[in-house]
Coordinates of C-alpha atoms in Angstrom, one line a residue:
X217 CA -7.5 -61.5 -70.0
X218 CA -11.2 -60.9 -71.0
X219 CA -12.3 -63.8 -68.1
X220 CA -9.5 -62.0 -65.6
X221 CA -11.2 -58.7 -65.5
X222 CA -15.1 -60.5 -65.6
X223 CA -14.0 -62.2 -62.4
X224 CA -12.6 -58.8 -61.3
X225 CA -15.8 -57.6 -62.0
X226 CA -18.2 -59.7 -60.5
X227 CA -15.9 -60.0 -57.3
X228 CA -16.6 -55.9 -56.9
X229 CA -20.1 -56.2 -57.6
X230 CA -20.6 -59.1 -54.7
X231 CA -18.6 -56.8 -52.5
X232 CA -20.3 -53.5 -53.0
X233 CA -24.1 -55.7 -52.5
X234 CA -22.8 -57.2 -49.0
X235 CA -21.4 -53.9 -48.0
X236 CA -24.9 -51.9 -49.1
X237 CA -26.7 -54.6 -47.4
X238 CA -24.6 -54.2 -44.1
X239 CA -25.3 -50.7 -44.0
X240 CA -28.9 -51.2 -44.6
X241 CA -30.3 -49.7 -41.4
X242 CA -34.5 -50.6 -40.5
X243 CA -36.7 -49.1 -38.0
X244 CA -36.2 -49.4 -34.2
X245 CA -37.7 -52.7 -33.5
X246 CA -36.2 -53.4 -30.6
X247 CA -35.0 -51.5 -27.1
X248 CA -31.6 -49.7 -26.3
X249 CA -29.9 -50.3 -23.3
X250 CA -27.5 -47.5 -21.1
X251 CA -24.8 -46.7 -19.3
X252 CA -27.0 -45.4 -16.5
X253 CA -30.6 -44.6 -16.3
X254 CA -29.9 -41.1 -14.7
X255 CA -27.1 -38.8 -15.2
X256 CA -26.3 -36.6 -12.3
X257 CA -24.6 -33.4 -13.2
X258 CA -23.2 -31.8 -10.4
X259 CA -24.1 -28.5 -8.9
X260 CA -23.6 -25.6 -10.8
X261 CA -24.5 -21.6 -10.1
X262 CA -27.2 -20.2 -11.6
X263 CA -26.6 -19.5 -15.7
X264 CA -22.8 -21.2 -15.3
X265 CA -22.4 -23.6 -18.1
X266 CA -21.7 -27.4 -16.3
X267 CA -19.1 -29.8 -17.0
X268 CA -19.4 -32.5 -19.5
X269 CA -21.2 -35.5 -19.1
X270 CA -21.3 -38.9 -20.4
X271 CA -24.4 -41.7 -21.5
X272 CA -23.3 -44.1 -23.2
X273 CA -26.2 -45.9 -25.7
X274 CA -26.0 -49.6 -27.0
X275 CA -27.9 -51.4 -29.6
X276 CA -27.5 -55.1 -28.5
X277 CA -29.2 -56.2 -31.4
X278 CA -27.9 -57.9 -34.7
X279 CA -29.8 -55.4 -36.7
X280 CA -28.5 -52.3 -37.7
X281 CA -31.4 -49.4 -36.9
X282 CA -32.9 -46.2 -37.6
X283 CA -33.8 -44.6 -33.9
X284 CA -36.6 -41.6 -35.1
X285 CA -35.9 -39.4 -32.8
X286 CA -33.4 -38.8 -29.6
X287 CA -35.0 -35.8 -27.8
X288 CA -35.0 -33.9 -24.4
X289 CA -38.4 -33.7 -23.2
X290 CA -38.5 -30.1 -22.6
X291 CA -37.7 -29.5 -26.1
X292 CA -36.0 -26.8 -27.4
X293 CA -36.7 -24.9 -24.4
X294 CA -34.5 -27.1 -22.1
X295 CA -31.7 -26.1 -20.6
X296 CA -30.1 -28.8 -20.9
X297 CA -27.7 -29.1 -24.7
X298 CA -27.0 -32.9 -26.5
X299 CA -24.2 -34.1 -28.7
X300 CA -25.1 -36.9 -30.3
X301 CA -22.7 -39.3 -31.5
X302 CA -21.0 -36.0 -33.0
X303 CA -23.9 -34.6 -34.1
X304 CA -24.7 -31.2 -32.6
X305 CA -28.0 -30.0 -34.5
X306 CA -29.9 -27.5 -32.4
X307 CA -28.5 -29.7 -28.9
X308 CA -32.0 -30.4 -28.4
X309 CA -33.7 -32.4 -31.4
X310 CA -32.5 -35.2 -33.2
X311 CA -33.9 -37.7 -36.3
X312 CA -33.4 -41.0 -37.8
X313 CA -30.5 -41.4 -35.8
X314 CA -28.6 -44.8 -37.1
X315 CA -27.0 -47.4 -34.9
X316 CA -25.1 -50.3 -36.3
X317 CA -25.6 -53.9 -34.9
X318 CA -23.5 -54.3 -31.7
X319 CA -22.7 -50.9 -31.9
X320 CA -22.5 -48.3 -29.2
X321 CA -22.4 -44.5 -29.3
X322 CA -21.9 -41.5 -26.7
X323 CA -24.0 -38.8 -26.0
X324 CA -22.6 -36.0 -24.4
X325 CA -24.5 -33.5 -22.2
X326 CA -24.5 -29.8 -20.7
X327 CA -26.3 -27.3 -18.5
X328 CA -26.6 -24.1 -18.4
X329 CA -29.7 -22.8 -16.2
X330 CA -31.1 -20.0 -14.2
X331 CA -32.1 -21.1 -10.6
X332 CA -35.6 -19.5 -11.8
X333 CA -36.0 -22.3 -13.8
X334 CA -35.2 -24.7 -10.8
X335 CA -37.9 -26.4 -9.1
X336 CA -38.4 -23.7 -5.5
X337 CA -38.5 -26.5 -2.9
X338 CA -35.0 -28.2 -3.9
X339 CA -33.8 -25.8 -6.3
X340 CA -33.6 -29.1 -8.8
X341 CA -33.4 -28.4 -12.6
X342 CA -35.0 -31.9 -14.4
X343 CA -35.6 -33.1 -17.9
X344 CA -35.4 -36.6 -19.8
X345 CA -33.8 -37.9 -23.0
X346 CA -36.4 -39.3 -24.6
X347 CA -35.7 -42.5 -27.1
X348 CA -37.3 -43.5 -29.6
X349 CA -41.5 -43.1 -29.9
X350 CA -44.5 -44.6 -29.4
X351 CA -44.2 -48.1 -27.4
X352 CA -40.9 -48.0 -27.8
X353 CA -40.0 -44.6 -26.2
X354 CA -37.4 -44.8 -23.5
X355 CA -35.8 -42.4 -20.9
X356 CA -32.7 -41.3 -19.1
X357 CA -33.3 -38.7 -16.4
X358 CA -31.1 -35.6 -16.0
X359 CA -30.9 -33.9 -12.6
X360 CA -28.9 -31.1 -11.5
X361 CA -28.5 -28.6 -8.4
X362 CA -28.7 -24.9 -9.3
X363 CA -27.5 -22.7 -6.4
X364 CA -27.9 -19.1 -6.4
X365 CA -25.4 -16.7 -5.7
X366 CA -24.2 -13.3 -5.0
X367 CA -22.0 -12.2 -8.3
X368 CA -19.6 -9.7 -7.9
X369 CA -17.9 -8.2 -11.2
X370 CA -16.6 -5.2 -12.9
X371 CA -18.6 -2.9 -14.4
X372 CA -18.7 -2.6 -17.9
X373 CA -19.5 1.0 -19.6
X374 CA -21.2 2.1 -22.4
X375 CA -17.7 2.8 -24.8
X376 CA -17.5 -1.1 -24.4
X377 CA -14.6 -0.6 -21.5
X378 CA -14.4 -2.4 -18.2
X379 CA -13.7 -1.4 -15.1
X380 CA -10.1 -2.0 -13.9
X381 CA -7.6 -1.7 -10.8
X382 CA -4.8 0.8 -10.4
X383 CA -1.6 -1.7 -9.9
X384 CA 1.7 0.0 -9.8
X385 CA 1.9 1.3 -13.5
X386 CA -0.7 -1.4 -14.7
X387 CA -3.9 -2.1 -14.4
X388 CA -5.8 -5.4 -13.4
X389 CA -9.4 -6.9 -14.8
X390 CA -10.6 -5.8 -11.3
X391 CA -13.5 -3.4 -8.9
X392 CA -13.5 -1.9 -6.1
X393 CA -16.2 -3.2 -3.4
X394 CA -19.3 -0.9 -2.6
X395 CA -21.0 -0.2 0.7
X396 CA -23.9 0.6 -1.5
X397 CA -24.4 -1.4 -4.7
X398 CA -27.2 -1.0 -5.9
X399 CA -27.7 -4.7 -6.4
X400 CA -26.1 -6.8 -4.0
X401 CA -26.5 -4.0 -1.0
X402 CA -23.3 -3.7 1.0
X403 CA -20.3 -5.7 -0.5
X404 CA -18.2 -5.1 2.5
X405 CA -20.1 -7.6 4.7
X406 CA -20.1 -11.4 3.5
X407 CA -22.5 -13.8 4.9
X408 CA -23.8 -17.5 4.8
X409 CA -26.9 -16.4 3.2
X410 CA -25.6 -17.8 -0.3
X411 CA -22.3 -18.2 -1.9
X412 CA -20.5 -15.4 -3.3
X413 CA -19.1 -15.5 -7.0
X414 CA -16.4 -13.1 -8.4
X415 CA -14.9 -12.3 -11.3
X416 CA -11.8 -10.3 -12.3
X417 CA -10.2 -9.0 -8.7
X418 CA -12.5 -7.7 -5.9
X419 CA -11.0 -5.5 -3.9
X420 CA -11.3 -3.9 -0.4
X421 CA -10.9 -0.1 -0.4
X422 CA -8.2 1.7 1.1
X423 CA -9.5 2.9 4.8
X424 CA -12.2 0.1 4.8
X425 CA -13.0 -3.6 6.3
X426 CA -14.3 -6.4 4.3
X427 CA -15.6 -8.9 7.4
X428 CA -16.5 -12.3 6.1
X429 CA -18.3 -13.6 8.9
X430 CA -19.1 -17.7 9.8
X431 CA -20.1 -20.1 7.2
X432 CA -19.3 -17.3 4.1
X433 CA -18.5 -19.4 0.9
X434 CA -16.5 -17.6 -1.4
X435 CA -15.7 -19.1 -5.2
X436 CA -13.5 -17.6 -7.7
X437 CA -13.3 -17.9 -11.1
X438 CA -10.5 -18.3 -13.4
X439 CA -8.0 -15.4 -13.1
X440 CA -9.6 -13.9 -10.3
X441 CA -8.9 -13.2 -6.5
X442 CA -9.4 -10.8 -3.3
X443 CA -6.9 -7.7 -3.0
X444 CA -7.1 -5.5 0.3
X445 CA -5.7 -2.1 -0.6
X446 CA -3.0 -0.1 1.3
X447 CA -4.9 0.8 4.8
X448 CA -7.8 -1.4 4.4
X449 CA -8.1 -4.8 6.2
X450 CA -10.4 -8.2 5.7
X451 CA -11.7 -9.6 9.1
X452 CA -12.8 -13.4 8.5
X453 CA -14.6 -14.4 11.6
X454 CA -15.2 -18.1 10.6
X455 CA -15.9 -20.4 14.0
X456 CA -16.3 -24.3 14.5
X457 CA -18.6 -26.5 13.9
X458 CA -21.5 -28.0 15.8
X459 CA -22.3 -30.2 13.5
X460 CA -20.7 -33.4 13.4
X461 CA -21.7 -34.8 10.0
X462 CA -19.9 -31.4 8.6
X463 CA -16.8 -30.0 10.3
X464 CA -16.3 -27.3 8.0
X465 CA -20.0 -25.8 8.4
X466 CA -19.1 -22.6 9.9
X467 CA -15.7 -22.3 9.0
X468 CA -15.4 -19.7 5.8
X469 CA -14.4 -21.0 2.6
X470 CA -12.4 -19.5 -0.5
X471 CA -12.5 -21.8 -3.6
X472 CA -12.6 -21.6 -7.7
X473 CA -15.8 -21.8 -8.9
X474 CA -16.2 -25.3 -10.4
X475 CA -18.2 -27.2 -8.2
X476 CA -17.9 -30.9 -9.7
X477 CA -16.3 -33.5 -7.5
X478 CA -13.3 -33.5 -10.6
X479 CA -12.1 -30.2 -9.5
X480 CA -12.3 -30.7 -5.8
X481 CA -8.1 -31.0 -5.4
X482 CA -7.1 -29.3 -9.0
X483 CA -4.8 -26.1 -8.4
X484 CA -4.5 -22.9 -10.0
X485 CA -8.1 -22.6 -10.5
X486 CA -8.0 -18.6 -9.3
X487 CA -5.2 -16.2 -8.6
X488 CA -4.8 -15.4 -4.9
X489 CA -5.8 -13.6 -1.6
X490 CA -3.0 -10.4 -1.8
X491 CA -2.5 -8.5 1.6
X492 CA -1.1 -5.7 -0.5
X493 CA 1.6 -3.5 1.1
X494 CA 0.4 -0.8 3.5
X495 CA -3.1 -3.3 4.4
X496 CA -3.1 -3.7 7.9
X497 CA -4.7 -5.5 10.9
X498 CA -5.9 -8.4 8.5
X499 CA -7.3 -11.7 10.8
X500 CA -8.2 -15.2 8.9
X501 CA -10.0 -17.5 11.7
X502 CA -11.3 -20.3 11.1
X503 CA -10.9 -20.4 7.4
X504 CA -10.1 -23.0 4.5
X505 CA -8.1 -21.3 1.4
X506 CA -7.9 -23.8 -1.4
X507 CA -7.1 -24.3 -5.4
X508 CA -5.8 -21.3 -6.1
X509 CA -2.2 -20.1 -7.8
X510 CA -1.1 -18.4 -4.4
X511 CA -3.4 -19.1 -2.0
X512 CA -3.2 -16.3 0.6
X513 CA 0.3 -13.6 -0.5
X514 CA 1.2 -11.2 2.2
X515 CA 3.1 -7.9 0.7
X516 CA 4.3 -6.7 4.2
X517 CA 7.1 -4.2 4.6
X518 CA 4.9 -1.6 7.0
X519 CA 7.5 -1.6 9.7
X520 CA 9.1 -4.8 11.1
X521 CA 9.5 -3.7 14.8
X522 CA 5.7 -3.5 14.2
X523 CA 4.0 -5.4 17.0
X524 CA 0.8 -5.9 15.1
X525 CA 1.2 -8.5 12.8
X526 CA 0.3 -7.5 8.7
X527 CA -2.0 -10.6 9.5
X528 CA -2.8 -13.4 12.1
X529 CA -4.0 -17.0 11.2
X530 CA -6.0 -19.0 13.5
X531 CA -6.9 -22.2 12.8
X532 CA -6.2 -21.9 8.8
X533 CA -6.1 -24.8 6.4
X534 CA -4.4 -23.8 3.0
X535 CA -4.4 -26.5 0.0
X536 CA -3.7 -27.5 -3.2
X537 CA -2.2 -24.3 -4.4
X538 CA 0.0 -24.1 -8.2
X539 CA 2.9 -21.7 -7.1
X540 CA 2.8 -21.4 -2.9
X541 CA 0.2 -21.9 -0.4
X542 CA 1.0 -18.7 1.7
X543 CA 3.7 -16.6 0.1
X544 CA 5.1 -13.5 2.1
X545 CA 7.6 -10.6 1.2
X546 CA 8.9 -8.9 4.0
X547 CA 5.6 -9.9 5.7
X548 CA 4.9 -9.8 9.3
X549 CA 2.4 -12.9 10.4
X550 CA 1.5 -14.6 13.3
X551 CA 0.2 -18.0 12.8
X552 CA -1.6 -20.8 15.4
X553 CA -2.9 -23.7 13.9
X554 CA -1.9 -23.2 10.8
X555 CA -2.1 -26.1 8.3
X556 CA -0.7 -26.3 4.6
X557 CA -0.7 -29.1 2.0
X558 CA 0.6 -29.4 -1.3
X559 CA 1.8 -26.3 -3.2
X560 CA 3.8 -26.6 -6.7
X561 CA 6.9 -24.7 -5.2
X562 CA 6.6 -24.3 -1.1
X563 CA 3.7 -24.9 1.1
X564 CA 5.3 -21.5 3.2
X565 CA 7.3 -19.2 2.1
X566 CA 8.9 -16.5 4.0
X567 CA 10.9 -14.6 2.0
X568 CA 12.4 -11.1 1.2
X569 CA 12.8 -11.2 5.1
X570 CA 10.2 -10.5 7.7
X571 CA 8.8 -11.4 11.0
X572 CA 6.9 -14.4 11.3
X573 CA 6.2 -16.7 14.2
X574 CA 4.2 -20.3 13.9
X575 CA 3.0 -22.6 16.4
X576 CA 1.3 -25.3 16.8
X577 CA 1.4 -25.6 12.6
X578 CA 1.4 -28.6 10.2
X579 CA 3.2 -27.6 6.4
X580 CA 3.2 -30.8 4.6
X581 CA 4.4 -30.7 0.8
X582 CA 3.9 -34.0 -1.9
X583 CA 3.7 -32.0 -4.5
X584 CA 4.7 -34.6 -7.0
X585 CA 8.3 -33.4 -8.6
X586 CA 11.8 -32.9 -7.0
X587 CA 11.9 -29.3 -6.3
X588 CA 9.4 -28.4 -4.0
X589 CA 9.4 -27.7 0.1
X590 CA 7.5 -27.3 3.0
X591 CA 8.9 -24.4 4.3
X592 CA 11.4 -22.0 2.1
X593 CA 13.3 -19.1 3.9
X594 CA 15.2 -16.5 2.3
X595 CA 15.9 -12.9 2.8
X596 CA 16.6 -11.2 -1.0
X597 CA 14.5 -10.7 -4.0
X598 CA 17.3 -10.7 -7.2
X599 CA 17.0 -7.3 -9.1
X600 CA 15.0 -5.3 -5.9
X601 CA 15.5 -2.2 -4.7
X602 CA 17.1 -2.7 -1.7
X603 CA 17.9 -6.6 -3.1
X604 CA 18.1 -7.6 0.9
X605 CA 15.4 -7.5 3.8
X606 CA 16.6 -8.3 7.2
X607 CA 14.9 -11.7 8.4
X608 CA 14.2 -9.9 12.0
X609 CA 12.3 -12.9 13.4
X610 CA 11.3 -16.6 11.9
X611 CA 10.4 -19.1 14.8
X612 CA 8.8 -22.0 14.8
X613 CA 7.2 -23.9 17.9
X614 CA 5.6 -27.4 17.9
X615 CA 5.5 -27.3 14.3
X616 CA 5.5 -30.5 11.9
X617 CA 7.6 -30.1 8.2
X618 CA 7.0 -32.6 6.4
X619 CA 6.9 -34.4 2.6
X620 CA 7.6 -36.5 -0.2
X621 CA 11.1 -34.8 -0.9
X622 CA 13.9 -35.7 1.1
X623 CA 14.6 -32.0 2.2
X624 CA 11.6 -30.4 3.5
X625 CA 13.1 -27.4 4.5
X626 CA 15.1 -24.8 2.8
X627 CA 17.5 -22.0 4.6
X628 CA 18.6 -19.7 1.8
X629 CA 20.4 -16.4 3.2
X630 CA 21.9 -14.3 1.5
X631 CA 24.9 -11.3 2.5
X632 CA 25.3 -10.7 6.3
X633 CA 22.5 -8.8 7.3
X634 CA 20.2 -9.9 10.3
X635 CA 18.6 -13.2 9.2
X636 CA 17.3 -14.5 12.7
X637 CA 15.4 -18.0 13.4
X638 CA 14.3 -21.1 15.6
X639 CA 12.7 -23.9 15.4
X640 CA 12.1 -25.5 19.0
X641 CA 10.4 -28.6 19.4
X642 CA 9.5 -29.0 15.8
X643 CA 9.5 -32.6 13.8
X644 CA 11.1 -31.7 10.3
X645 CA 12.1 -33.8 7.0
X646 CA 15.5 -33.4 6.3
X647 CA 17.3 -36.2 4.6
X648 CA 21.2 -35.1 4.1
X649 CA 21.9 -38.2 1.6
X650 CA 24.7 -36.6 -0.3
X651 CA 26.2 -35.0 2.7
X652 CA 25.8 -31.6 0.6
X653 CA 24.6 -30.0 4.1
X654 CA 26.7 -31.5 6.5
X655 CA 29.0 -28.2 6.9
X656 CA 26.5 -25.6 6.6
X657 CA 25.8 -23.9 9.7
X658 CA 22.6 -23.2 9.1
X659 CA 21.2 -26.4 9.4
X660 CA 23.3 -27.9 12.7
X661 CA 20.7 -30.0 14.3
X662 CA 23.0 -29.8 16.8
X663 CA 23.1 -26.5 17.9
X664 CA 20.2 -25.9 20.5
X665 CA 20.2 -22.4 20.0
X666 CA 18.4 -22.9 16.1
X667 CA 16.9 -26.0 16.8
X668 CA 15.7 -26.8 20.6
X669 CA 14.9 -30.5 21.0
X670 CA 13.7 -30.8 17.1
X671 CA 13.1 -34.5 15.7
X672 CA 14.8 -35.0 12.3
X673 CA 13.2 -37.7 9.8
X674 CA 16.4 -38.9 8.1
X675 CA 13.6 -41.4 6.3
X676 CA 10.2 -42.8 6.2
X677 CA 11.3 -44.8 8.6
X678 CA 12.2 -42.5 11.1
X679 CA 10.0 -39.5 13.1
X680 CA 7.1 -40.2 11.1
X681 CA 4.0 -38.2 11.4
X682 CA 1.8 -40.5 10.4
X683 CA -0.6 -38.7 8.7
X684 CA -3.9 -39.7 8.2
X685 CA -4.0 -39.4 4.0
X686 CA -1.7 -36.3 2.7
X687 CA -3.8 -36.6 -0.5
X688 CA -7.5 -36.4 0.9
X689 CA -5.8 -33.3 3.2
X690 CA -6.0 -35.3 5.8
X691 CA -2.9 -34.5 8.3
X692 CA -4.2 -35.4 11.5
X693 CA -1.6 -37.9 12.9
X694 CA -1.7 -41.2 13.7
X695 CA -1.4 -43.5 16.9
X696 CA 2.0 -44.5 16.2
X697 CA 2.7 -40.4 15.0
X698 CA 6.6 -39.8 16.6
X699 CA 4.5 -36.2 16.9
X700 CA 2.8 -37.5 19.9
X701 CA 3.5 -35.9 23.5
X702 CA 6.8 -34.4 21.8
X703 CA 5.6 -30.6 21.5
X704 CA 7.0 -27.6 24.0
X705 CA 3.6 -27.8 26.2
X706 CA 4.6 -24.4 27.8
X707 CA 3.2 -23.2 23.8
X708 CA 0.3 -25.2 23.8
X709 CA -2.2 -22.8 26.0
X710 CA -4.9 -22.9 23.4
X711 CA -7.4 -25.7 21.7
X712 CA -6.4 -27.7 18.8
X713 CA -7.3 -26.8 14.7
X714 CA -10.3 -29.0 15.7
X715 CA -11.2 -26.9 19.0
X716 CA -9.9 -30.2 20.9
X717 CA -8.4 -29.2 24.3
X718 CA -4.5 -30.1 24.5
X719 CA -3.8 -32.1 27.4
X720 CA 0.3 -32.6 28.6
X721 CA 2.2 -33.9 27.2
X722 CA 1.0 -32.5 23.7
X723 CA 1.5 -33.7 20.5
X724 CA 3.2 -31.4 17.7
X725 CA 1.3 -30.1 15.0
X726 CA -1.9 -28.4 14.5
X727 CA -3.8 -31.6 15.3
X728 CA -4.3 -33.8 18.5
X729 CA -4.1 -37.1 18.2
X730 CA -7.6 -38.7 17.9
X731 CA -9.0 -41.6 16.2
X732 CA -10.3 -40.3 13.4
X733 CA -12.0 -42.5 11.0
X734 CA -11.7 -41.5 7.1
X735 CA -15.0 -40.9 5.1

């Protein structure tokens, strides 16, 4: 027993001197090696934290080692903030940092900078990790873009309140925009000058204009958005590009904030663009709406024998929304060129009646779950006051809907109130495969009178639109597109989304046909 628990003894003690010496660690002797010898972080606005980034560090060696110090260059005055390997410290500064043999470890990096601090000729904010010391010392750049902006927020008082927005019986995180702020000059008038950055809701008051004119970028951030009041309007006066390297140059842009390649397609990054009820004479030209909740909602219900529309859209490009692209209640629109991808629950949605007529218009859904259209009308609201809206008008003319569901459209009317509509040579996605449509009216393909010379896609096979790539946005149609020289060319007396002249027989959609090449 007394020899048992000697070897038990002497067994522990051998164990406990190989594990002290494997955990031994020496003096960097030799050079690390990494993931990348720059790290780009993407453009951010002035004094908006960044992203996170990645390096990843190896020791190659077989030794395990002590690296003295991991440092940015600029100290602890950098704008730049480190993790290391878990390690927080001051973010700036660390020592004797250990690295096992054939070991690797991550080091995790933000911004946060005032364009001040950017360099004035590229507006570049720089420093170094620094590795090590002495003839050992190595580097890994950092670069980033700081872009300076115009930031448009509510006032905060001296109780510690903020400024809100009157909303029926609530209020909204929200401000109304001044001709005369004493900063930023007159908020009514957007311009290319630099990019404008809002938090909480801006909004347009009532008797005033908010014009956005060409080139205007405008960037949201989270839980945020644009309201025009009741007798206000917004005028965005985007117009095409010249440039061919950049075909969105002049058009005006509303997008979150987060300006990292990651977040270029993400939705619901910002609330939405709300026409509010009683807002009138409201014009979007030219325009790309994208990675919000709603992108662009239309309260209407000013009169529906109104022959001004609540708003028109000319040449509008709507993406990547959570909820609905363009949602309207009892909304009154006129739309040319009118393109919408990818919304949670409909790329267009007419509802709670209306007047709306599209042409020339491209409403593709591939939203990726089983419930979600292209185009949704209805004509009630359950639990309103009244609960029905007649549907006075919905037509649409050389218009493309289109998806990854089988049914891309959806009729849903309700009672027996006027509930009007038309699609005339129109290329739509309906596949009936269980027959559950075959006897309501309301979709008889056959009856010229609701659908005048439409093409049905029963399948992928059949009336394709051959877009270019649904998930880069990308719907201009292909060669082969059954879209081509199929539209009503009596509707097609104006240019294309991309200012292209239409020549008979024209091609359904917003887009011609062109051979476009994909970046």
């Amino acid at each position: 027993m007394r020899q048992s628990i000697l070897l038990i003894l002497c067994f522990i003690s051998v164990f406990l001197t190989s594990c002290r010496n494997d955990f031994e660690f020496e003096n960097q002797t030799v050079g690390l090696e990494f993931s990348k010898d720059t790290v780009y972080l993407d453009t951010v606005f002035t004094n908006i934290g960044s992203s996170t980034y990645t390096l990843k560090v190896y020791n190659r060696s077989n030794k395990n080692i002590k690296i003295p110090q991991i440092r940015l260059a600029r100290g602890l005055e950098s704008k730049y903030r480190m993790t290391v390997d878990g390690m927080v410290g001051n973010n700036r500064i660390f020592e004797n940092v250990e690295m096992l043999a054939k070991d690797s470890m991550y080091i995790f990096i933000e911004v946060t900078a005032d364009v001040a601090a950017a360099n004035p000729s590229d507006f570049l904010y720089t420093d170094q990790i620094l590795f090590g010391q002495g003839d050992l010392e190595q580097k890994v750049e950092l670069v980033t873009l700081i872009q300076d902006a115009y930031f448009l927020y509510p006032q905060r008082f001296d109780d510690g309140t903020t400024e809100t927005l009157p909303l029926g019986e609530e209020e909204i995180f929200g401000f109304f925009l001044d001709e005369n702020d004493p900063t930023n000059g007159n908020e009514l008038i957007w311009n290319a000058s630099k990019p404008y950055v809002i938090y909480g809701y801006a909004a347009v008051p009532p008797n005033k204009t908010l014009t956005v004119n060409a080139g205007a970028r405008i960037h949201f951030h989270a839980e945020s958005g644009l309201l025009v009041a009741n007798n206000a309007s917004i005028k965005v006066n985007g117009s095409p590009s010249t440039n061919p390297n950049d075909p969105f140059e002049n058009n005006v842009i509303f997008q979150g904030d987060r300006l990292e390649p990651f977040f270029k397609n993400v939705p619901g990054q910002w609330g939405t663009i709300w026409l509010t009820q009683g807002s009138k004479e409201n014009e979007f030209t030219n325009c790309i709406i994208k990675n919000g909740i709603v992108g662009l909602l239309v309260t209407g219900n000013t009169g529906l024998d109104n022959s001004i529309p609540d708003v028109t859209l000319r040449n509008v490009q709507i993406y990547d929304h959570s909820n609905v692209g363009l949602l309207a209640r009892t909304g009154v629109i006129k739309g040319e060129n009118v393109v919408i991808n990818t919304a949670g629950q409909a790329a267009l949605a007419c509802s709670y009646g209306g007047k709306y007529n599209f042409n020339h218009s491209t409403f593709n859904n591939n939203w990726p779950s089983s419930r979600q259209f292209s185009v949704l009308l209805n004509n009630y609201i359950v639990g309103a006051v009244p609960e029905e809206q007649p549907m006075v008008e919905a037509t649409f003319t050389n218009c493309i809907i289109y998806g990854s569901n089988q049914i891309q459209m959806f009729i849903d009317k309700r009672g027996n109130g006027p509930f009007n509509y038309k699609f005339d040579h129109c290329l739509i996605k309906f596949n009936n495969i269980n027959n559950i449509y075959s006897n309501n009216p309301l979709y008889d393909f056959n009856d010229n009178a609701l659908y005048n010379n439409c093409l049905i896609a029963t399948n992928s096979l059949i009336n394709n639109p051959k877009f270019l790539n649904t998930n880069k946005n990308l719907l201009n149609i292909g060669e082969d597109s059954a879209a081509r020289g199929q539209a009503n060319s009596a509707f097609s007396g104006f240019p294309d989304i991309l200012e292209q002249p239409r020549i008979s027989p024209t091609d359904i959609g917003a887009y011609n046909f062109s051979v476009f090449e994909e970046d």
